[in-house]
Coordinates of C-alpha atoms and ligand atoms in Angstrom, one line a residue:
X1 CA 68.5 48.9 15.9
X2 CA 66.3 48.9 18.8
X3 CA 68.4 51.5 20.5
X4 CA 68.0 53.6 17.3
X5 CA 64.1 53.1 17.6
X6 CA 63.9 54.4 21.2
X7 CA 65.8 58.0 20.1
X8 CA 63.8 58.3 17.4
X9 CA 62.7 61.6 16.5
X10 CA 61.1 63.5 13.7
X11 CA 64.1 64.2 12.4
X12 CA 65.2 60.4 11.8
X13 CA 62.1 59.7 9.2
X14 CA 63.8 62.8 7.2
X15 CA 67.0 60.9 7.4
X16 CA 65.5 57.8 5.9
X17 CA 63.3 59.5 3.7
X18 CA 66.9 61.3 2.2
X19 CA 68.7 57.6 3.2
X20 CA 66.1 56.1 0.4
X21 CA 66.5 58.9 -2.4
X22 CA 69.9 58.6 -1.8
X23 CA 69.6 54.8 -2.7
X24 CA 67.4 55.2 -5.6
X25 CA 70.1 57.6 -7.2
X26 CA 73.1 55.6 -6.3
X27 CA 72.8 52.1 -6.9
X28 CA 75.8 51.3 -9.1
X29 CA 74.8 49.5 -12.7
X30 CA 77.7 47.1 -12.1
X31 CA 77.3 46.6 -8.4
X32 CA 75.9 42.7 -7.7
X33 CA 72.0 42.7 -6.6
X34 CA 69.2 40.5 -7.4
X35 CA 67.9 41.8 -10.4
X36 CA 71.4 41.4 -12.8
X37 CA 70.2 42.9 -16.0
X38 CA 71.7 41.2 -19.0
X39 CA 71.1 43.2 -22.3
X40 CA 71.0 40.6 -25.2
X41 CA 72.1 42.1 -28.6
X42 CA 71.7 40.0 -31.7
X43 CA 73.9 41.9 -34.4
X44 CA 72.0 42.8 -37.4
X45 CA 68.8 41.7 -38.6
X46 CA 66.0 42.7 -41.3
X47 CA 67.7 44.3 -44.2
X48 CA 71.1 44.3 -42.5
X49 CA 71.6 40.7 -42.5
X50 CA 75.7 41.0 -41.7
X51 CA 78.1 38.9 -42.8
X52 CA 77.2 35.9 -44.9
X53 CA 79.2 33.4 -46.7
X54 CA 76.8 32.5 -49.4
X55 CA 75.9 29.4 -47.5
X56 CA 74.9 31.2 -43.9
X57 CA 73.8 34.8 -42.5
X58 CA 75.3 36.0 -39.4
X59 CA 72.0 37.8 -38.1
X60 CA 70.5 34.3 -38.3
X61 CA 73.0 32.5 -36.2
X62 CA 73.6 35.8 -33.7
X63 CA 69.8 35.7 -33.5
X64 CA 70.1 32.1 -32.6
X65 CA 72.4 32.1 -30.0
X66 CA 71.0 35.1 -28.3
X67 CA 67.7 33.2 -28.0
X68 CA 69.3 29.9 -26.8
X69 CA 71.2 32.2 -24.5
X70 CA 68.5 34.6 -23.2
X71 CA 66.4 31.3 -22.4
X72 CA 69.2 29.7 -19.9
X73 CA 69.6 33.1 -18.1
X74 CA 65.9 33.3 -17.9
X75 CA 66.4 30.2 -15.6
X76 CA 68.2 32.2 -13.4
X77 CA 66.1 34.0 -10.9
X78 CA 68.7 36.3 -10.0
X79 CA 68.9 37.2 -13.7
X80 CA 66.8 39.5 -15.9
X81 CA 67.3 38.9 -19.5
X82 CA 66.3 42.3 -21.8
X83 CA 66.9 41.4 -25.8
X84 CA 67.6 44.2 -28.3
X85 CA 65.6 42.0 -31.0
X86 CA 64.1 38.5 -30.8
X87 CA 63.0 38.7 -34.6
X88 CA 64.5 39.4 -37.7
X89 CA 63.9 43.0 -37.8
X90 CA 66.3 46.0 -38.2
X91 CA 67.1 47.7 -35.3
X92 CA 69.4 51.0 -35.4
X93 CA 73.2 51.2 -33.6
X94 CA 72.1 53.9 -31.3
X95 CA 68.7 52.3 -30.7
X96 CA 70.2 49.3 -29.0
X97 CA 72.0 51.2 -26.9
X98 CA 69.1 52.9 -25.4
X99 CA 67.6 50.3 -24.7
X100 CA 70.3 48.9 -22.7
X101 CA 70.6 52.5 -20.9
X102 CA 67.1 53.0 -20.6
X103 CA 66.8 49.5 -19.1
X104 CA 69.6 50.8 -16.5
X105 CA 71.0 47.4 -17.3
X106 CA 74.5 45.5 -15.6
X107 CA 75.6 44.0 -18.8
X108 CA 75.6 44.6 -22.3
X109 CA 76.5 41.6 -24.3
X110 CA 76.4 42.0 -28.4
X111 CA 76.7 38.3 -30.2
X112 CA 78.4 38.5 -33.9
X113 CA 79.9 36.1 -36.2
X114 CA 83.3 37.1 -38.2
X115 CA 84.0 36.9 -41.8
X116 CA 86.9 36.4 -43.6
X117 CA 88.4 35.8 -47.3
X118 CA 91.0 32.9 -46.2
X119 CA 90.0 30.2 -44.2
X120 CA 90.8 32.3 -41.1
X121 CA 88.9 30.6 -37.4
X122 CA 88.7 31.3 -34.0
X123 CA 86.3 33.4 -31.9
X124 CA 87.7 36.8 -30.0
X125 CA 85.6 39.1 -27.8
X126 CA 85.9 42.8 -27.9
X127 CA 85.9 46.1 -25.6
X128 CA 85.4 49.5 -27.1
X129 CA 88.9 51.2 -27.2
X130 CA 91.5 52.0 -29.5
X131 CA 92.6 49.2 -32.1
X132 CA 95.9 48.0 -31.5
X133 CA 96.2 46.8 -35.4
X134 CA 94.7 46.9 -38.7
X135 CA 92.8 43.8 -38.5
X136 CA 90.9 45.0 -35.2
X137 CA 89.7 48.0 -37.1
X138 CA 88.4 46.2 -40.5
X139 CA 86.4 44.2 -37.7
X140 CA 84.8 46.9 -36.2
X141 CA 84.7 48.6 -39.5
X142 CA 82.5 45.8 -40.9
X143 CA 80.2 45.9 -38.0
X144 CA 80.0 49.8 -37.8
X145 CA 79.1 49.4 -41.7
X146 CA 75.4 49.3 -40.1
X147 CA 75.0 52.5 -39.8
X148 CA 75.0 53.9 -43.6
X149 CA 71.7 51.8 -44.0
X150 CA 70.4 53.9 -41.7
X151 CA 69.0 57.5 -42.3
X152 CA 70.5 60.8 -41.2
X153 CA 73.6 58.7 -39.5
X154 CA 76.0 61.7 -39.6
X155 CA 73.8 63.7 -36.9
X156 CA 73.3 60.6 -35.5
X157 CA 76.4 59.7 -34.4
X158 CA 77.6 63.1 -34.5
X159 CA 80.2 63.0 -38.0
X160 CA 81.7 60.0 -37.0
X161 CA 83.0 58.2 -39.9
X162 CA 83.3 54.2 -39.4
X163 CA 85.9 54.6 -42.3
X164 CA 88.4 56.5 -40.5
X165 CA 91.0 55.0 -38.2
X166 CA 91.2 57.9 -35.8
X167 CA 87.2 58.5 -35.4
X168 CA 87.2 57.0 -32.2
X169 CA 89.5 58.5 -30.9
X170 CA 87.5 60.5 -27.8
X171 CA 84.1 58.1 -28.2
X172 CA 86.3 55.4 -26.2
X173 CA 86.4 57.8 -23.1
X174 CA 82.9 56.8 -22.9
X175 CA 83.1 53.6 -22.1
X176 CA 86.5 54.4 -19.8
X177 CA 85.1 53.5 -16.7
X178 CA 83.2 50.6 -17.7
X179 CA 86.6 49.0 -19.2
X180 CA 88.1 46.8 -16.3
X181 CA 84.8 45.4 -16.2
X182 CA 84.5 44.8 -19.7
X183 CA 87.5 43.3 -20.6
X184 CA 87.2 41.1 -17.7
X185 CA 83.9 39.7 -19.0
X186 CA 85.2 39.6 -22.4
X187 CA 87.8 37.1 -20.6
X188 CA 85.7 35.0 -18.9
X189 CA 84.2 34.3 -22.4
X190 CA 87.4 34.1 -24.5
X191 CA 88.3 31.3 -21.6
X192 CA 84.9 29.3 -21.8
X193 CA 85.3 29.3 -25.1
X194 CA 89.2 27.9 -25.6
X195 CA 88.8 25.7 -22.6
X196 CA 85.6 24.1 -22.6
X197 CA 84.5 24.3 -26.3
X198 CA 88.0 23.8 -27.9
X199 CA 87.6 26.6 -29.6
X200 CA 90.9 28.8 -31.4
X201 CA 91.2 31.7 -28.7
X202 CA 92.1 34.8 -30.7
X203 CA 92.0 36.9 -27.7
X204 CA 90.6 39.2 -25.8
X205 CA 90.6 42.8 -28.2
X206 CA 89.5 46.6 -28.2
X207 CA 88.0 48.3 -31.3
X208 CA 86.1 51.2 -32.0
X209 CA 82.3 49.3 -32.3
X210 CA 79.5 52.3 -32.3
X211 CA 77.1 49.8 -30.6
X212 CA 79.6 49.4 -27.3
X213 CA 80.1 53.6 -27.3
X214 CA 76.4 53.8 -27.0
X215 CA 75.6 51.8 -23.7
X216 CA 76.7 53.2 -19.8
X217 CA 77.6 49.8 -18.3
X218 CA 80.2 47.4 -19.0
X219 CA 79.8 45.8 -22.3
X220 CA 81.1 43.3 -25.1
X221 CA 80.8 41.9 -28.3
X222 CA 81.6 38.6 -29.0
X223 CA 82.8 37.4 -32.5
X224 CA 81.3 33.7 -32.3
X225 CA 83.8 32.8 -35.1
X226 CA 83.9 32.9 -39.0
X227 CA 81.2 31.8 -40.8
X228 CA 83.2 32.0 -43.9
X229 CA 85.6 28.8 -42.4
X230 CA 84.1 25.7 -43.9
X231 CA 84.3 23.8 -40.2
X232 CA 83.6 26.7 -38.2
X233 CA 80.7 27.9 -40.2
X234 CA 79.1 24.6 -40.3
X235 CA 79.1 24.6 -36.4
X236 CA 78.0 28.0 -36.3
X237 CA 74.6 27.3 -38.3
X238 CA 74.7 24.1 -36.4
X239 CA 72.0 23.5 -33.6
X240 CA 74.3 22.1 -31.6
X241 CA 77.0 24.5 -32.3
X242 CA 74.6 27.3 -31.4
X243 CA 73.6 25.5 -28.2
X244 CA 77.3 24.9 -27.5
X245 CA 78.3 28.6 -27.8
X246 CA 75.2 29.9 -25.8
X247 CA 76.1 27.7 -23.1
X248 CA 79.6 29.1 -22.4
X249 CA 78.5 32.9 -23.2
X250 CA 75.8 32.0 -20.4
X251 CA 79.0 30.3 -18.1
X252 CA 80.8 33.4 -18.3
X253 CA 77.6 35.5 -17.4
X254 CA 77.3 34.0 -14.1
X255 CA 80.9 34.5 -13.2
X256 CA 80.8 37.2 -14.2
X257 CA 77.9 37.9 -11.8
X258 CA 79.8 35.4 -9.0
X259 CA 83.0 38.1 -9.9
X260 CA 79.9 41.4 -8.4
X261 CA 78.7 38.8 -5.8
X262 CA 82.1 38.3 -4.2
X263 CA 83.6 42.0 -4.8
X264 CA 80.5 44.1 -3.8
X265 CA 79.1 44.9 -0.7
X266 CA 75.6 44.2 -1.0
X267 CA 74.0 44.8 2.1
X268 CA 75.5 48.0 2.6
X269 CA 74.1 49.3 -0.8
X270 CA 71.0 48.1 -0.5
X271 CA 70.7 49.2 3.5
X272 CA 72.8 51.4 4.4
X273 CA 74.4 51.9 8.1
X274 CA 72.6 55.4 9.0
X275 CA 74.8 57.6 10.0
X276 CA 74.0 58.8 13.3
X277 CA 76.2 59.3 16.0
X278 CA 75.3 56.9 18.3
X279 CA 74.8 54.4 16.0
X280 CA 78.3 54.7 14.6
X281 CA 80.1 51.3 14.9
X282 CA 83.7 50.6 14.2
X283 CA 84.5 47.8 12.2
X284 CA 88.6 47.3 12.4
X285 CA 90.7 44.7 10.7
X286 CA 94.7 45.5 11.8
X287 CA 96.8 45.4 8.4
X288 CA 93.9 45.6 6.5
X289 CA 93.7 48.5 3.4
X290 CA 90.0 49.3 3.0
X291 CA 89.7 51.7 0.0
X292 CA 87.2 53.4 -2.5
X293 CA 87.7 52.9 -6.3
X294 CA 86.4 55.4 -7.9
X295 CA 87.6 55.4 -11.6
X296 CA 89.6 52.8 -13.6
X297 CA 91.0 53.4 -17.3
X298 CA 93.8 54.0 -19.4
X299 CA 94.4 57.5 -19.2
X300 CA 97.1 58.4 -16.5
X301 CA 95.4 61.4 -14.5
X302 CA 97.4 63.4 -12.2
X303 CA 95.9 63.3 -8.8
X304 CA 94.7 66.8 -8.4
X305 CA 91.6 67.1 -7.0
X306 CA 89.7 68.9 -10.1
X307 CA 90.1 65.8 -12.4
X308 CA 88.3 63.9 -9.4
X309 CA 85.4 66.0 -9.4
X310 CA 86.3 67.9 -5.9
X311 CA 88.0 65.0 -4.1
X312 CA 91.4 65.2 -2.4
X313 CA 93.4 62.0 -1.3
X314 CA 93.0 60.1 -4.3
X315 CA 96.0 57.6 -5.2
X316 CA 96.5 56.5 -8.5
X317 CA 97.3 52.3 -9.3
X318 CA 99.0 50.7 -12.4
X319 CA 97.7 47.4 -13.2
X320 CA 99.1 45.9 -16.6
X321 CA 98.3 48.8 -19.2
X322 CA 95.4 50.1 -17.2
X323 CA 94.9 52.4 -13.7
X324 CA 92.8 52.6 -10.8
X325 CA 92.2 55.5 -9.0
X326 CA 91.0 55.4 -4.9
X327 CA 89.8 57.4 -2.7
X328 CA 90.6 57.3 1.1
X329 CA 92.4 54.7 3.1
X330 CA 91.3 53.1 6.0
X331 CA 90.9 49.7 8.3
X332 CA 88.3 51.3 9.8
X333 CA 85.4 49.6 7.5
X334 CA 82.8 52.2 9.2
X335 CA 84.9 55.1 8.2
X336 CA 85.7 53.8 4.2
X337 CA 81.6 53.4 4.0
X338 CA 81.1 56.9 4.9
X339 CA 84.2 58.0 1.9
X340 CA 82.2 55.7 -0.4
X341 CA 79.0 58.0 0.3
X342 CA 81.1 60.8 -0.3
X343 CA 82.3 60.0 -3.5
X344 CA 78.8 58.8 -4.8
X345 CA 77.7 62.3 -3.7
X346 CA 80.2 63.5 -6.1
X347 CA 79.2 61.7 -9.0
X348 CA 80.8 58.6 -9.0
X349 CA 77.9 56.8 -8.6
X350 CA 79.4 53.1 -8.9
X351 CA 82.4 54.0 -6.5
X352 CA 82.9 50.6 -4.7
X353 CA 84.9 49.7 -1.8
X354 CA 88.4 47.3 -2.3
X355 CA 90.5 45.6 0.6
X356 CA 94.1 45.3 0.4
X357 CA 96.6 42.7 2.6
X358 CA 100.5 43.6 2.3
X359 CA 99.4 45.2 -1.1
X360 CA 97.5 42.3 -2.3
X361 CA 94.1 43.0 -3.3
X362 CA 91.6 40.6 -0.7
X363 CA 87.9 39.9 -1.1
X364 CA 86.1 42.8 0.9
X365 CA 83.2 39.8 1.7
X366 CA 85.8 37.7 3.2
X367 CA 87.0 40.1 5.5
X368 CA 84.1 41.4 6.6
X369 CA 83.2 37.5 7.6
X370 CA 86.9 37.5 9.5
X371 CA 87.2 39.0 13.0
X372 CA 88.3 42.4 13.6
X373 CA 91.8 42.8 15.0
Ligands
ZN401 ZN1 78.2 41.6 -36.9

């Protein structure tokens, strides 16, 4: 630093002046930081009261446990809590997501309760995508039901029909490179909830919800569980059953957050090395893989430059059903920070650097606290 002070010149206040822009621009929304926005969506409300089982309403209890939630991560300085609605009001589909986009939030979390006509129980926790069965659709389809209380819905949400099977089809692209992320939340849930509430794990799913293809950040909604199940619907409407449920939402939350904390590279995001010759340093770890994810999904892309908005040496990873897409190679950390810049310029604003051991993904943190060589 103090060797960077002595040469400077008038150009170098240009460089930070472009260095902070640059930052402004192209702080990933799912990169850790201190200020980890948490959207809070109640489902329903006013004269959309949800499901109900002639005993309870689910905008009640969603309402409920969103408040009990939004209050423990309000305790968490590191946390910034936006809600969608904290009364019982009616708030439109594409409404709450812009206020999760226009918050430029991390984390989009929409709390539900399920309804069945059997005695069915359990809580699952959903990603936008394409259902994989029947049952996954008339779940989505209940909740997407919304949007015929609300007026002009068809130019709304451009002629999509919650009725129809195949109408989101093409919507789920929107949420593409937010899935990884998504799905892990939604596990980190599905797991607090089978392991430390006892609850009946119905899994981690992927439906067509309009409210998850309105929001540009990873998102989930959680089915708390049926209110139409005698036991289950009595804990539901239950204090302490609300209180209960809040509290593991909120435990997934932070590691969630712990998950950013670990992977990310803060420091570099928020301060940048500049690049400047002589500043240059050259961080090497021997048999280390440093690379920059740039894209994750389901959709197998070939690795032509044009679907990677301009970038050439991009290599393509299959991980269970889904793949990651990197850019560069290195063990030269300096060298895969200067990539990452690149393919932020590009577009992909929350490209993030990964580390890789004989093929094993490592936590970039952890090297970086390792010596070099
Ligand atoms: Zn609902």
């Amino acid at each position: 630093m103090q060797k960077f002070v002595m040469k400077s010149n008038k150009y170098s206040h240009l460089f930070y002046l472009l260095s902070a822009l640059f930052i402004l621009n192209f702080i990933p929304n799912i990169a850790a930081q201190d200020n980890f926005k948490v959207v809070l969506d109640a489902g329903h409300g006013g004269k959309d009261p949800g499901k109900h089982s002639g005993k309870y309403y689910e905008k009640d209890i969603a309402l409920n446990i969103v408040l009990l939630l939004g209050e423990k991560l309000d305790s968490e300085e590191a946390i910034q809590v936006i809600y969608t609605r904290k009364d019982d009001v009616f708030i439109e589909l594409k409404e709450r997501g812009n206020i999760a986009n226009d918050a430029d939030a991390n984390l989009f979390v929409s709390v539900h309760c399920n309804a069945h006509n059997t005695q069915a129980y359990g809580t699952e926790t959903y990603a936008l995508g394409i259902h994989a069965n029947d049952r996954n659709f008339e779940v989505a389809q209940q909740e997407n039901a919304v949007i015929f209380l609300e007026d002009d819905y068809l130019e709304k949400y451009a002629g999509f029909d919650p009725n129809s099977p195949e109408a989101v089809i093409g919507l789920t692209l929107m949420q593409e490179e937010f899935l990884d992320e998504s799905l892990l939340v939604a596990s980190y849930v599905q797991n607090n909830f089978r392991n430390n509430l006892n609850r009946t794990d119905r899994g981690v799913k992927q439906a067509g919800f309009v409210v998850l293809f309105q929001t540009s950040m990873p998102s989930i909604l959680i089915e708390t569980g049926f209110i139409t199940n005698d036991k289950e619907g009595e804990f539901l409407n239950s204090k302490k059953g609300q209180e209960k449920v809040a509290h593991a939402i909120f435990d997934a939350i932070l590691n969630y957050k712990k998950h950013l904390d670990d992977n990310f590279v803060v420091e570099e995001i928020i301060e940048p090395t500049p690049i400047i010759e002589d500043q240059k340093q050259d961080r090497v770890y021997d048999g280390v893989d440093f690379k920059v994810q740039i894209a994750s999904g389901k959709r197998k892309l070939s690795l032509e430059s044009y679907n990677f908005k301009g970038l050439k040496d991009v290599e393509r990873e299959k991980i269970g059903g889904h793949y990651k897409y990197y850019y560069k190679k290195s063990s030269n950390y300096d060298e895969i920070l200067e990539y990452q810049d690149q393919a932020r310029k590009k577009g992909f604003s929350s490209a993030f650097i990964v580390a890789f051991k004989n093929r094993d993904r490592i936590s970039v943190s952890e090297i970086l606290k390792s010596s070099q060589n």
